[in-house]
Amino acid sequence: MRRVSILGATGSIGQNTLDLIRRAPGEFQVVALTGGHNIAQLAEDARQSRAEFAATAYPELLEDLQAALAGSGIQVAAGKAALIEAAQRPADWIMSAIVGVAGLAPGLAALEQGGTLALANKESLVTAGPLLLATAARHGARILPVDSEHSAIFQALIGEDRAAVERVIITASGGAFRDRPLGDLAHAGVAEASTHPNWDMGQRITIDSASMFNKALEVIEAKEFFALDPDQIEVLVHPQSTVHALVGFRDGALMAHVGPPDMRHAIGYALNWPDRRDLPVARLDLAAIGRLDFALPDPARYPALALAWQVMHVGGHAGAIFNAAKERALDHFIAGHIGFLEMSALVARTLDNGLRDAQTGEITLESVRRCDHLTRQQMDRLIAA
Ligand code: NDP
Protein backbone atom coordinates (compact mmCIF):
# COMPACT_ATOMS: atom_id res chain seq x y z
CA MET A 1 0.00 0.00 0.00
CA ARG A 2 1.28 3.46 -0.84
CA ARG A 3 1.42 5.87 2.03
CA VAL A 4 -0.13 9.23 1.13
CA SER A 5 -0.70 12.55 2.91
CA ILE A 6 -2.82 15.52 1.89
CA LEU A 7 -1.89 19.06 2.92
CA GLY A 8 -5.04 21.16 2.47
CA ALA A 9 -7.34 18.13 2.59
CA THR A 10 -10.49 20.13 3.33
CA GLY A 11 -10.23 22.28 0.19
CA SER A 12 -11.37 21.69 -3.34
CA ILE A 13 -8.19 19.90 -4.48
CA GLY A 14 -7.93 17.99 -1.20
CA GLN A 15 -11.51 16.72 -1.46
CA ASN A 16 -11.01 15.63 -5.07
CA THR A 17 -7.85 13.79 -4.00
CA LEU A 18 -9.71 12.01 -1.21
CA ASP A 19 -12.45 11.08 -3.66
CA LEU A 20 -9.91 9.31 -5.89
CA ILE A 21 -8.31 7.57 -2.91
CA ARG A 22 -11.71 6.32 -1.73
CA ARG A 23 -12.34 4.84 -5.15
CA ALA A 24 -9.22 2.69 -4.89
CA PRO A 25 -9.79 0.68 -1.69
CA GLY A 26 -6.76 -1.18 -0.40
CA GLU A 27 -4.28 0.80 -2.52
CA PHE A 28 -3.52 3.73 -0.25
CA GLN A 29 -2.79 4.20 3.43
CA VAL A 30 -3.62 7.78 4.48
CA VAL A 31 -0.90 9.08 6.79
CA ALA A 32 -1.71 12.73 7.50
CA LEU A 33 -4.46 15.18 6.61
CA THR A 34 -4.34 18.93 7.25
CA GLY A 35 -7.00 21.59 7.14
CA GLY A 36 -7.76 25.08 8.35
CA HIS A 37 -11.11 26.26 9.67
CA ASN A 38 -13.23 23.36 8.46
CA ILE A 39 -12.81 21.10 11.47
CA ALA A 40 -15.96 19.04 10.81
CA GLN A 41 -14.73 18.09 7.32
CA LEU A 42 -11.21 17.36 8.52
CA ALA A 43 -12.46 15.11 11.32
CA GLU A 44 -14.92 13.28 9.07
CA ASP A 45 -12.25 12.65 6.43
CA ALA A 46 -9.67 11.59 9.01
CA ARG A 47 -12.09 9.03 10.49
CA GLN A 48 -13.31 7.80 7.13
CA SER A 49 -9.80 7.39 5.68
CA ARG A 50 -8.38 6.03 8.96
CA ALA A 51 -5.65 8.66 8.87
CA GLU A 52 -2.84 8.42 11.42
CA PHE A 53 -2.58 12.17 12.01
CA ALA A 54 -4.85 15.20 11.54
CA ALA A 55 -3.75 18.82 11.93
CA THR A 56 -5.43 22.20 11.65
CA ALA A 57 -3.42 25.31 10.86
CA TYR A 58 -5.07 27.22 13.70
CA PRO A 59 -4.04 26.59 17.36
CA GLU A 60 -7.32 28.03 18.64
CA LEU A 61 -9.17 25.16 16.91
CA LEU A 62 -7.15 22.38 18.56
CA GLU A 63 -9.81 21.63 21.19
CA ASP A 64 -12.52 21.42 18.54
CA LEU A 65 -10.44 18.97 16.53
CA GLN A 66 -9.62 16.93 19.63
CA ALA A 67 -13.31 16.76 20.50
CA ALA A 68 -14.31 15.81 16.97
CA LEU A 69 -11.77 12.98 16.87
CA ALA A 70 -12.15 11.78 20.47
CA GLY A 71 -11.96 8.00 20.73
CA SER A 72 -10.73 7.58 17.15
CA GLY A 73 -7.09 6.91 18.03
CA ILE A 74 -6.06 9.51 15.44
CA GLN A 75 -3.28 11.81 16.62
CA VAL A 76 -4.21 15.48 16.55
CA ALA A 77 -2.22 18.73 16.47
CA ALA A 78 -2.62 22.39 15.53
CA GLY A 79 -0.58 25.34 14.31
CA LYS A 80 2.15 25.90 11.74
CA ALA A 81 4.49 23.37 13.36
CA ALA A 82 1.72 20.78 13.13
CA LEU A 83 1.50 21.33 9.37
CA ILE A 84 5.23 20.71 9.12
CA GLU A 85 4.87 17.60 11.24
CA ALA A 86 2.14 16.35 8.88
CA ALA A 87 4.46 16.94 5.92
CA GLN A 88 7.35 15.17 7.64
CA ARG A 89 5.48 11.98 8.50
CA PRO A 90 6.94 9.26 6.25
CA ALA A 91 4.85 9.02 3.09
CA ASP A 92 5.47 8.02 -0.52
CA TRP A 93 3.21 10.66 -2.04
CA ILE A 94 2.15 14.01 -0.61
CA MET A 95 -0.42 16.38 -2.08
CA SER A 96 0.46 20.05 -1.59
CA ALA A 97 -2.96 21.74 -1.75
CA ILE A 98 -2.91 24.46 0.87
CA VAL A 99 -3.96 27.75 -0.72
CA GLY A 100 -1.48 30.63 -0.81
CA VAL A 101 2.11 31.09 0.35
CA ALA A 102 1.12 29.24 3.55
CA GLY A 103 1.72 26.08 1.50
CA LEU A 104 5.41 26.80 0.92
CA ALA A 105 6.97 25.66 4.22
CA PRO A 106 4.96 22.41 4.47
CA GLY A 107 5.77 21.69 0.80
CA LEU A 108 9.49 22.15 1.44
CA ALA A 109 9.27 19.90 4.51
CA ALA A 110 7.54 17.26 2.41
CA LEU A 111 10.30 17.39 -0.23
CA GLU A 112 12.92 16.73 2.43
CA GLN A 113 11.48 13.21 2.72
CA GLY A 114 12.64 12.46 -0.81
CA GLY A 115 9.31 11.07 -2.05
CA THR A 116 6.83 12.52 -4.53
CA LEU A 117 5.19 15.91 -4.06
CA ALA A 118 2.05 16.44 -6.12
CA LEU A 119 2.07 20.21 -6.42
CA ALA A 120 -1.24 22.04 -6.65
CA ASN A 121 0.07 24.95 -4.57
CA LYS A 122 1.38 27.08 -7.43
CA GLU A 123 2.34 29.83 -4.99
CA SER A 124 5.31 27.68 -3.88
CA LEU A 125 6.88 27.81 -7.33
CA VAL A 126 5.94 31.46 -7.86
CA THR A 127 7.46 32.68 -4.60
CA ALA A 128 10.39 30.30 -4.27
CA GLY A 129 10.82 28.27 -7.47
CA PRO A 130 14.62 27.90 -7.28
CA LEU A 131 14.45 26.95 -3.60
CA LEU A 132 11.73 24.36 -4.20
CA LEU A 133 13.53 22.75 -7.13
CA ALA A 134 16.89 22.76 -5.36
CA THR A 135 15.32 21.15 -2.26
CA ALA A 136 13.76 18.45 -4.42
CA ALA A 137 17.09 17.81 -6.18
CA ARG A 138 19.02 17.72 -2.92
CA HIS A 139 16.73 15.10 -1.39
CA GLY A 140 16.06 13.08 -4.52
CA ALA A 141 12.38 14.05 -4.40
CA ARG A 142 10.09 14.33 -7.42
CA ILE A 143 7.61 17.14 -8.04
CA LEU A 144 4.61 16.34 -10.21
CA PRO A 145 2.45 19.23 -11.38
CA VAL A 146 -1.25 19.19 -10.50
CA ASP A 147 -2.40 22.46 -12.04
CA SER A 148 -4.29 21.19 -15.09
CA GLU A 149 -2.27 23.34 -17.52
CA HIS A 150 1.05 22.18 -16.10
CA SER A 151 -0.05 18.56 -15.96
CA ALA A 152 -1.01 18.98 -19.63
CA ILE A 153 2.42 20.39 -20.54
CA PHE A 154 4.13 17.65 -18.52
CA GLN A 155 2.16 15.00 -20.42
CA ALA A 156 2.80 16.62 -23.81
CA LEU A 157 6.55 16.55 -23.09
CA ILE A 158 6.78 12.83 -22.35
CA GLY A 159 9.38 11.28 -24.63
CA GLU A 160 10.23 14.62 -26.22
CA ASP A 161 13.57 16.39 -26.41
CA ARG A 162 13.23 19.50 -24.22
CA ALA A 163 15.64 21.34 -26.53
CA ALA A 164 13.05 20.98 -29.33
CA VAL A 165 10.44 22.98 -27.42
CA GLU A 166 9.77 26.33 -29.06
CA ARG A 167 6.85 27.59 -27.03
CA VAL A 168 4.16 26.68 -24.55
CA ILE A 169 0.56 27.89 -24.79
CA ILE A 170 -1.48 27.98 -21.62
CA THR A 171 -5.21 28.36 -22.03
CA ALA A 172 -7.54 30.40 -19.83
CA SER A 173 -11.32 30.22 -19.60
CA GLY A 174 -11.53 33.98 -19.20
CA GLY A 175 -13.29 33.55 -15.85
CA ALA A 176 -16.55 34.97 -14.56
CA PHE A 177 -16.34 38.29 -16.40
CA ARG A 178 -15.12 37.18 -19.80
CA ASP A 179 -18.24 38.53 -21.56
CA ARG A 180 -19.11 41.34 -19.14
CA PRO A 181 -19.02 44.91 -20.56
CA LEU A 182 -15.68 46.42 -19.53
CA GLY A 183 -17.44 49.42 -17.97
CA ASP A 184 -19.19 47.13 -15.42
CA LEU A 185 -16.01 45.55 -14.06
CA ALA A 186 -15.24 48.28 -11.54
CA HIS A 187 -18.47 47.41 -9.71
CA ALA A 188 -18.17 43.63 -9.97
CA GLY A 189 -18.95 42.00 -6.63
CA VAL A 190 -17.39 39.15 -4.66
CA ALA A 191 -20.26 36.68 -5.16
CA GLU A 192 -20.28 37.00 -8.94
CA ALA A 193 -16.46 36.90 -9.14
CA SER A 194 -16.61 33.64 -7.15
CA THR A 195 -18.56 31.81 -9.85
CA HIS A 196 -16.51 30.06 -12.51
CA PRO A 197 -18.05 29.25 -15.91
CA ASN A 198 -16.38 25.81 -16.20
CA TRP A 199 -14.34 24.75 -13.17
CA ASP A 200 -15.51 24.02 -9.63
CA MET A 201 -12.68 25.36 -7.43
CA GLY A 202 -11.97 27.14 -4.14
CA GLN A 203 -13.16 30.76 -3.82
CA ARG A 204 -9.74 32.40 -3.99
CA ILE A 205 -8.57 30.73 -7.20
CA THR A 206 -12.00 31.32 -8.75
CA ILE A 207 -11.76 35.09 -8.16
CA ASP A 208 -8.16 34.96 -9.40
CA SER A 209 -9.48 33.36 -12.58
CA ALA A 210 -11.87 36.27 -13.16
CA SER A 211 -8.98 38.76 -12.82
CA MET A 212 -6.43 36.42 -14.49
CA PHE A 213 -4.13 36.75 -11.49
CA ASN A 214 -4.39 32.98 -11.48
CA LYS A 215 -3.16 32.82 -15.07
CA ALA A 216 -0.32 35.19 -14.21
CA LEU A 217 0.72 32.82 -11.40
CA GLU A 218 0.48 29.87 -13.79
CA VAL A 219 2.70 31.58 -16.36
CA ILE A 220 5.39 32.11 -13.70
CA GLU A 221 4.84 28.56 -12.43
CA ALA A 222 5.40 27.21 -15.98
CA LYS A 223 8.59 29.22 -16.38
CA GLU A 224 9.96 27.84 -13.11
CA PHE A 225 8.84 24.25 -13.48
CA PHE A 226 9.78 23.73 -17.13
CA ALA A 227 12.79 26.11 -17.19
CA LEU A 228 11.26 28.23 -19.98
CA ASP A 229 12.20 31.70 -21.15
CA PRO A 230 9.41 34.21 -20.46
CA ASP A 231 8.98 34.85 -24.18
CA GLN A 232 8.36 31.14 -24.83
CA ILE A 233 5.08 31.33 -22.90
CA GLU A 234 1.78 32.42 -24.43
CA VAL A 235 -1.75 32.62 -23.07
CA LEU A 236 -4.93 32.14 -25.09
CA VAL A 237 -8.51 32.55 -23.93
CA HIS A 238 -10.31 29.30 -24.62
CA PRO A 239 -13.90 29.49 -23.32
CA GLN A 240 -14.58 25.73 -23.49
CA SER A 241 -11.71 24.87 -21.05
CA THR A 242 -11.17 21.67 -23.00
CA VAL A 243 -7.66 22.17 -24.34
CA HIS A 244 -5.62 22.74 -21.17
CA ALA A 245 -2.29 23.59 -22.75
CA LEU A 246 -0.28 23.11 -25.93
CA VAL A 247 3.41 22.60 -26.48
CA GLY A 248 4.89 23.89 -29.75
CA PHE A 249 8.01 22.19 -31.13
CA ARG A 250 10.68 23.51 -33.46
CA ASP A 251 9.21 21.57 -36.41
CA GLY A 252 5.97 23.54 -36.04
CA ALA A 253 3.99 20.72 -34.41
CA LEU A 254 1.63 21.60 -31.57
CA MET A 255 0.84 18.89 -29.02
CA ALA A 256 -2.40 19.67 -27.19
CA HIS A 257 -3.78 18.07 -24.07
CA VAL A 258 -7.56 17.79 -24.35
CA GLY A 259 -9.84 16.76 -21.51
CA PRO A 260 -12.92 17.69 -19.48
CA PRO A 261 -12.63 20.48 -16.91
CA ASP A 262 -12.36 18.10 -13.97
CA MET A 263 -9.37 18.38 -11.62
CA ARG A 264 -9.57 14.67 -10.86
CA HIS A 265 -7.81 14.11 -14.16
CA ALA A 266 -4.65 16.02 -13.25
CA ILE A 267 -4.78 14.82 -9.63
CA GLY A 268 -5.35 11.21 -10.72
CA TYR A 269 -2.53 11.46 -13.25
CA ALA A 270 -0.14 12.57 -10.48
CA LEU A 271 -1.51 9.93 -8.09
CA ASN A 272 -1.01 7.06 -10.54
CA TRP A 273 2.11 8.35 -12.32
CA PRO A 274 3.86 6.88 -14.24
CA ASP A 275 0.86 4.61 -14.93
CA ARG A 276 -2.43 5.66 -16.42
CA ARG A 277 -5.38 4.12 -14.59
CA ASP A 278 -9.15 4.41 -14.96
CA LEU A 279 -10.38 7.77 -13.71
CA PRO A 280 -13.98 8.78 -13.01
CA VAL A 281 -13.92 11.75 -15.39
CA ALA A 282 -16.33 12.37 -18.25
CA ARG A 283 -15.19 11.24 -21.68
CA LEU A 284 -15.30 14.11 -24.15
CA ASP A 285 -17.76 13.98 -27.02
CA LEU A 286 -15.96 16.27 -29.45
CA ALA A 287 -18.75 16.07 -32.01
CA ALA A 288 -21.20 17.33 -29.38
CA ILE A 289 -18.78 20.10 -28.37
CA GLY A 290 -18.56 20.96 -32.06
CA ARG A 291 -16.09 23.83 -31.88
CA LEU A 292 -13.13 25.01 -29.88
CA ASP A 293 -12.48 28.76 -29.74
CA PHE A 294 -9.24 30.59 -29.02
CA ALA A 295 -8.55 34.33 -28.68
CA LEU A 296 -5.83 36.59 -27.37
CA PRO A 297 -6.57 37.92 -23.87
CA ASP A 298 -7.66 41.56 -23.83
CA PRO A 299 -5.06 43.51 -21.77
CA ALA A 300 -7.70 46.06 -20.76
CA ARG A 301 -9.91 43.33 -19.29
CA TYR A 302 -7.04 41.39 -17.71
CA PRO A 303 -4.34 43.89 -16.68
CA ALA A 304 -3.00 41.42 -14.09
CA LEU A 305 -1.73 39.06 -16.77
CA ALA A 306 1.05 41.31 -18.10
CA LEU A 307 2.48 41.62 -14.57
CA ALA A 308 3.67 38.01 -14.87
CA TRP A 309 6.23 39.00 -17.52
CA GLN A 310 7.42 41.92 -15.40
CA VAL A 311 7.95 39.47 -12.52
CA MET A 312 9.73 36.90 -14.68
CA HIS A 313 12.09 39.43 -16.22
CA VAL A 314 13.15 40.75 -12.81
CA GLY A 315 13.35 37.33 -11.13
CA GLY A 316 14.74 36.95 -7.60
CA HIS A 317 12.09 37.83 -5.03
CA ALA A 318 9.75 39.48 -7.55
CA GLY A 319 7.48 36.41 -7.46
CA ALA A 320 7.21 36.60 -3.67
CA ILE A 321 6.35 40.31 -3.84
CA PHE A 322 3.81 39.74 -6.60
CA ASN A 323 2.13 36.86 -4.82
CA ALA A 324 1.96 38.64 -1.45
CA ALA A 325 0.52 41.80 -3.04
CA LYS A 326 -2.01 39.69 -4.92
CA GLU A 327 -3.02 37.67 -1.84
CA ARG A 328 -3.48 40.82 0.24
CA ALA A 329 -5.41 42.63 -2.51
CA LEU A 330 -7.68 39.60 -2.73
CA ASP A 331 -8.22 39.65 1.06
CA HIS A 332 -9.28 43.30 0.79
CA PHE A 333 -11.54 42.64 -2.20
CA ILE A 334 -13.26 39.75 -0.39
CA ALA A 335 -13.66 41.97 2.70
CA GLY A 336 -15.32 44.64 0.53
CA HIS A 337 -12.59 47.26 1.07
CA ILE A 338 -11.60 47.64 -2.59
CA GLY A 339 -13.22 47.11 -5.98
CA PHE A 340 -12.44 44.35 -8.48
CA LEU A 341 -10.25 46.46 -10.78
CA GLU A 342 -8.43 48.06 -7.88
CA MET A 343 -6.79 44.72 -7.16
CA SER A 344 -4.60 44.78 -10.27
CA ALA A 345 -3.91 48.53 -10.00
CA LEU A 346 -2.73 48.17 -6.39
CA VAL A 347 -0.66 45.08 -7.09
CA ALA A 348 1.03 46.87 -10.02
CA ARG A 349 1.94 49.80 -7.75
CA THR A 350 3.21 47.55 -4.97
CA LEU A 351 5.24 45.57 -7.46
CA ASP A 352 6.79 48.73 -8.91
CA ASN A 353 7.77 49.87 -5.43
CA GLY A 354 9.26 46.51 -4.49
CA LEU A 355 11.09 45.52 -7.66
CA ARG A 356 14.14 47.67 -6.97
CA ASP A 357 15.22 45.28 -4.21
CA ALA A 358 13.66 42.13 -5.63
CA GLN A 359 16.78 40.76 -7.23
CA THR A 360 18.96 40.97 -4.18
CA GLY A 361 19.93 37.96 -2.09
CA GLU A 362 19.48 34.23 -2.21
CA ILE A 363 15.94 32.91 -2.05
CA THR A 364 15.40 31.15 1.28
CA LEU A 365 12.28 30.37 3.25
CA GLU A 366 13.21 33.23 5.58
CA SER A 367 13.80 35.74 2.77
CA VAL A 368 10.47 34.83 1.14
CA ARG A 369 8.68 35.20 4.47
CA ARG A 370 10.30 38.60 5.03
CA CYS A 371 9.37 39.76 1.55
CA ASP A 372 5.84 38.46 1.99
CA HIS A 373 5.42 40.25 5.31
CA LEU A 374 6.80 43.60 4.10
CA THR A 375 4.73 43.51 0.93
CA ARG A 376 1.52 42.80 2.84
CA GLN A 377 2.26 45.74 5.15
CA GLN A 378 2.90 47.96 2.15
CA MET A 379 -0.35 46.87 0.51
CA ASP A 380 -2.28 47.59 3.72
CA ARG A 381 -0.74 51.06 3.91
CA LEU A 382 -1.65 51.77 0.29
CA ILE A 383 -5.24 50.74 0.87
CA ALA A 384 -5.52 52.69 4.13
CA ALA A 385 -4.14 55.85 2.47
P1 NDP B 1 -9.42 25.85 -1.15
O1 NDP B 1 -9.59 27.25 -0.67
O2 NDP B 1 -10.60 25.09 -1.62
O3 NDP B 1 -8.68 24.98 -0.02
C1 NDP B 1 -7.51 25.42 0.58
C2 NDP B 1 -7.04 24.46 1.64
O4 NDP B 1 -6.00 25.10 2.39
C3 NDP B 1 -8.09 24.09 2.66
O5 NDP B 1 -7.80 22.82 3.19
C4 NDP B 1 -7.92 25.16 3.72
O6 NDP B 1 -8.46 24.78 4.97
C5 NDP B 1 -6.42 25.24 3.76
N1 NDP B 1 -5.90 26.53 4.23
C6 NDP B 1 -6.39 27.77 3.98
N2 NDP B 1 -5.61 28.71 4.55
C7 NDP B 1 -4.61 28.03 5.18
C8 NDP B 1 -3.49 28.44 5.96
N3 NDP B 1 -3.22 29.73 6.21
N4 NDP B 1 -2.67 27.48 6.46
C9 NDP B 1 -2.91 26.17 6.22
N5 NDP B 1 -3.97 25.73 5.51
C10 NDP B 1 -4.81 26.64 4.98
O7 NDP B 1 -8.29 25.92 -2.28
P2 NDP B 1 -8.16 25.04 -3.59
O8 NDP B 1 -8.26 23.60 -3.25
O9 NDP B 1 -9.01 25.62 -4.65
O10 NDP B 1 -6.66 25.37 -4.02
C11 NDP B 1 -5.54 24.84 -3.31
C12 NDP B 1 -4.29 25.13 -4.11
O11 NDP B 1 -4.37 24.44 -5.35
C13 NDP B 1 -4.10 26.61 -4.46
O12 NDP B 1 -2.75 26.90 -4.48
C14 NDP B 1 -4.67 26.71 -5.89
O13 NDP B 1 -4.09 27.75 -6.62
C15 NDP B 1 -4.26 25.35 -6.44
N6 NDP B 1 -5.10 24.87 -7.52
C16 NDP B 1 -6.44 24.67 -7.31
C17 NDP B 1 -7.24 24.20 -8.34
C18 NDP B 1 -8.68 23.88 -8.10
O14 NDP B 1 -9.33 23.31 -8.98
N7 NDP B 1 -9.26 24.21 -6.96
C19 NDP B 1 -6.70 23.97 -9.68
C20 NDP B 1 -5.27 24.15 -9.76
C21 NDP B 1 -4.51 24.61 -8.73
P3 NDP B 1 -10.01 25.13 5.41
O15 NDP B 1 -10.82 25.10 4.16
O16 NDP B 1 -10.32 24.02 6.37
O17 NDP B 1 -9.97 26.47 6.06
mmCIF file of N, CA and C and ligand atoms in Angstrom, residues 8-13 34-38 57-58 83 97-100 102 120-123 147 200-202 205 263, ligand 1:
data_model
loop_
_atom_site.group_PDB
_atom_site.id
_atom_site.type_symbol
_atom_site.label_atom_id
_atom_site.label_comp_id
_atom_site.label_asym_id
_atom_site.label_seq_id
_atom_site.Cartn_x
_atom_site.Cartn_y
_atom_site.Cartn_z
ATOM 1 N N GLY A 8 -3.915 20.419 3.054
ATOM 2 C CA GLY A 8 -5.043 21.157 2.471
ATOM 3 C C GLY A 8 -6.163 20.204 2.075
ATOM 4 N N ALA A 9 -6.381 19.186 2.930
ATOM 5 C CA ALA A 9 -7.339 18.125 2.594
ATOM 6 C C ALA A 9 -8.778 18.627 2.523
ATOM 7 N N THR A 10 -9.101 19.686 3.268
ATOM 8 C CA THR A 10 -10.492 20.134 3.329
ATOM 9 C C THR A 10 -10.880 21.038 2.159
ATOM 10 N N GLY A 11 -9.931 21.389 1.313
ATOM 11 C CA GLY A 11 -10.231 22.280 0.188
ATOM 12 C C GLY A 11 -10.686 21.514 -1.041
ATOM 13 N N SER A 12 -10.858 22.260 -2.099
ATOM 14 C CA SER A 12 -11.372 21.688 -3.344
ATOM 15 C C SER A 12 -10.441 20.604 -3.905
ATOM 16 N N ILE A 13 -9.148 20.901 -3.992
ATOM 17 C CA ILE A 13 -8.187 19.896 -4.483
ATOM 18 C C ILE A 13 -8.090 18.725 -3.503
ATOM 19 N N THR A 34 -4.305 17.622 6.582
ATOM 20 C CA THR A 34 -4.338 18.929 7.250
ATOM 21 C C THR A 34 -5.490 19.754 6.699
ATOM 22 N N GLY A 35 -5.945 20.673 7.545
ATOM 23 C CA GLY A 35 -7.004 21.595 7.140
ATOM 24 C C GLY A 35 -6.813 22.920 7.845
ATOM 25 N N GLY A 36 -7.814 23.764 7.711
ATOM 26 C CA GLY A 36 -7.761 25.081 8.353
ATOM 27 C C GLY A 36 -8.942 25.223 9.290
ATOM 28 N N HIS A 37 -9.950 25.987 8.825
ATOM 29 C CA HIS A 37 -11.114 26.255 9.669
ATOM 30 C C HIS A 37 -12.155 25.132 9.655
ATOM 31 N N ASN A 38 -12.155 24.342 8.615
ATOM 32 C CA ASN A 38 -13.233 23.362 8.457
ATOM 33 C C ASN A 38 -12.940 22.082 9.250
ATOM 34 N N ALA A 57 -4.422 24.235 10.857
ATOM 35 C CA ALA A 57 -3.425 25.314 10.860
ATOM 36 C C ALA A 57 -3.591 26.245 12.054
ATOM 37 N N TYR A 58 -4.739 26.180 12.711
ATOM 38 C CA TYR A 58 -5.070 27.215 13.698
ATOM 39 C C TYR A 58 -5.086 26.660 15.130
ATOM 40 N N LEU A 83 1.537 21.542 10.822
ATOM 41 C CA LEU A 83 1.496 21.326 9.366
ATOM 42 C C LEU A 83 2.825 20.740 8.894
ATOM 43 N N ALA A 97 -1.747 21.049 -1.289
ATOM 44 C CA ALA A 97 -2.961 21.742 -1.755
ATOM 45 C C ALA A 97 -3.473 22.752 -0.743
ATOM 46 N N ILE A 98 -2.550 23.317 0.038
ATOM 47 C CA ILE A 98 -2.910 24.461 0.875
ATOM 48 C C ILE A 98 -2.966 25.661 -0.062
ATOM 49 N N VAL A 99 -3.884 26.585 0.173
ATOM 50 C CA VAL A 99 -3.957 27.745 -0.717
ATOM 51 C C VAL A 99 -3.019 28.847 -0.218
ATOM 52 N N GLY A 100 -2.318 29.482 -1.147
ATOM 53 C CA GLY A 100 -1.478 30.631 -0.809
ATOM 54 C C GLY A 100 -0.071 30.252 -0.390
ATOM 55 N N ALA A 102 1.125 30.105 2.360
ATOM 56 C CA ALA A 102 1.124 29.243 3.553
ATOM 57 C C ALA A 102 1.504 27.809 3.197
ATOM 58 N N ALA A 120 -0.144 21.172 -6.212
ATOM 59 C CA ALA A 120 -1.239 22.043 -6.653
ATOM 60 C C ALA A 120 -0.927 23.480 -6.243
ATOM 61 N N ASN A 121 -0.226 23.622 -5.116
ATOM 62 C CA ASN A 121 0.075 24.948 -4.566
ATOM 63 C C ASN A 121 1.076 25.693 -5.456
ATOM 64 N N LYS A 122 0.522 26.389 -6.457
ATOM 65 C CA LYS A 122 1.380 27.082 -7.433
ATOM 66 C C LYS A 122 2.181 28.196 -6.778
ATOM 67 N N GLU A 123 1.655 28.725 -5.652
ATOM 68 C CA GLU A 123 2.336 29.825 -4.988
ATOM 69 C C GLU A 123 3.744 29.433 -4.549
ATOM 70 N N ASP A 147 -1.646 21.464 -11.285
ATOM 71 C CA ASP A 147 -2.400 22.461 -12.037
ATOM 72 C C ASP A 147 -2.699 21.840 -13.395
ATOM 73 N N ASP A 200 -15.000 23.914 -10.998
ATOM 74 C CA ASP A 200 -15.506 24.018 -9.635
ATOM 75 C C ASP A 200 -14.287 24.038 -8.716
ATOM 76 N N MET A 201 -13.939 25.219 -8.171
ATOM 77 C CA MET A 201 -12.675 25.357 -7.427
ATOM 78 C C MET A 201 -12.918 26.160 -6.146
ATOM 79 N N GLY A 202 -11.881 26.306 -5.337
ATOM 80 C CA GLY A 202 -11.974 27.136 -4.144
ATOM 81 C C GLY A 202 -12.238 28.600 -4.512
ATOM 82 N N ILE A 205 -9.056 30.971 -5.834
ATOM 83 C CA ILE A 205 -8.573 30.728 -7.202
ATOM 84 C C ILE A 205 -9.662 31.088 -8.218
ATOM 85 N N MET A 263 -10.715 18.463 -12.200
ATOM 86 C CA MET A 263 -9.374 18.381 -11.616
ATOM 87 C C MET A 263 -8.970 16.961 -11.252
HETATM 88 P P1 NDP B 1 -9.415 25.854 -1.153
HETATM 89 O O1 NDP B 1 -9.591 27.247 -0.672
HETATM 90 O O2 NDP B 1 -10.603 25.091 -1.618
HETATM 91 O O3 NDP B 1 -8.678 24.981 -0.020
HETATM 92 C C1 NDP B 1 -7.513 25.423 0.578
HETATM 93 C C2 NDP B 1 -7.036 24.464 1.639
HETATM 94 O O4 NDP B 1 -6.001 25.104 2.394
HETATM 95 C C3 NDP B 1 -8.089 24.089 2.663
HETATM 96 O O5 NDP B 1 -7.805 22.816 3.188
HETATM 97 C C4 NDP B 1 -7.918 25.159 3.719
HETATM 98 O O6 NDP B 1 -8.462 24.785 4.975
HETATM 99 C C5 NDP B 1 -6.420 25.243 3.762
HETATM 100 N N1 NDP B 1 -5.904 26.526 4.226
HETATM 101 C C6 NDP B 1 -6.386 27.766 3.977
HETATM 102 N N2 NDP B 1 -5.609 28.707 4.547
HETATM 103 C C7 NDP B 1 -4.609 28.029 5.182
HETATM 104 C C8 NDP B 1 -3.490 28.436 5.959
HETATM 105 N N3 NDP B 1 -3.223 29.725 6.207
HETATM 106 N N4 NDP B 1 -2.674 27.484 6.458
HETATM 107 C C9 NDP B 1 -2.911 26.171 6.221
HETATM 108 N N5 NDP B 1 -3.970 25.725 5.512
HETATM 109 C C10 NDP B 1 -4.807 26.642 4.981
HETATM 110 O O7 NDP B 1 -8.293 25.922 -2.285
HETATM 111 P P2 NDP B 1 -8.160 25.037 -3.589
HETATM 112 O O8 NDP B 1 -8.265 23.595 -3.253
HETATM 113 O O9 NDP B 1 -9.012 25.617 -4.655
HETATM 114 O O10 NDP B 1 -6.662 25.370 -4.017
HETATM 115 C C11 NDP B 1 -5.545 24.843 -3.310
HETATM 116 C C12 NDP B 1 -4.289 25.128 -4.106
HETATM 117 O O11 NDP B 1 -4.370 24.440 -5.346
HETATM 118 C C13 NDP B 1 -4.096 26.613 -4.456
HETATM 119 O O12 NDP B 1 -2.748 26.903 -4.477
HETATM 120 C C14 NDP B 1 -4.667 26.710 -5.887
HETATM 121 O O13 NDP B 1 -4.087 27.753 -6.622
HETATM 122 C C15 NDP B 1 -4.264 25.350 -6.443
HETATM 123 N N6 NDP B 1 -5.097 24.870 -7.520
HETATM 124 C C16 NDP B 1 -6.436 24.671 -7.314
HETATM 125 C C17 NDP B 1 -7.244 24.197 -8.340
HETATM 126 C C18 NDP B 1 -8.683 23.884 -8.096
HETATM 127 O O14 NDP B 1 -9.327 23.315 -8.976
HETATM 128 N N7 NDP B 1 -9.263 24.209 -6.961
HETATM 129 C C19 NDP B 1 -6.702 23.971 -9.678
HETATM 130 C C20 NDP B 1 -5.274 24.153 -9.765
HETATM 131 C C21 NDP B 1 -4.510 24.606 -8.727
HETATM 132 P P3 NDP B 1 -10.009 25.131 5.410
HETATM 133 O O15 NDP B 1 -10.825 25.097 4.156
HETATM 134 O O16 NDP B 1 -10.322 24.024 6.374
HETATM 135 O O17 NDP B 1 -9.967 26.471 6.058
#
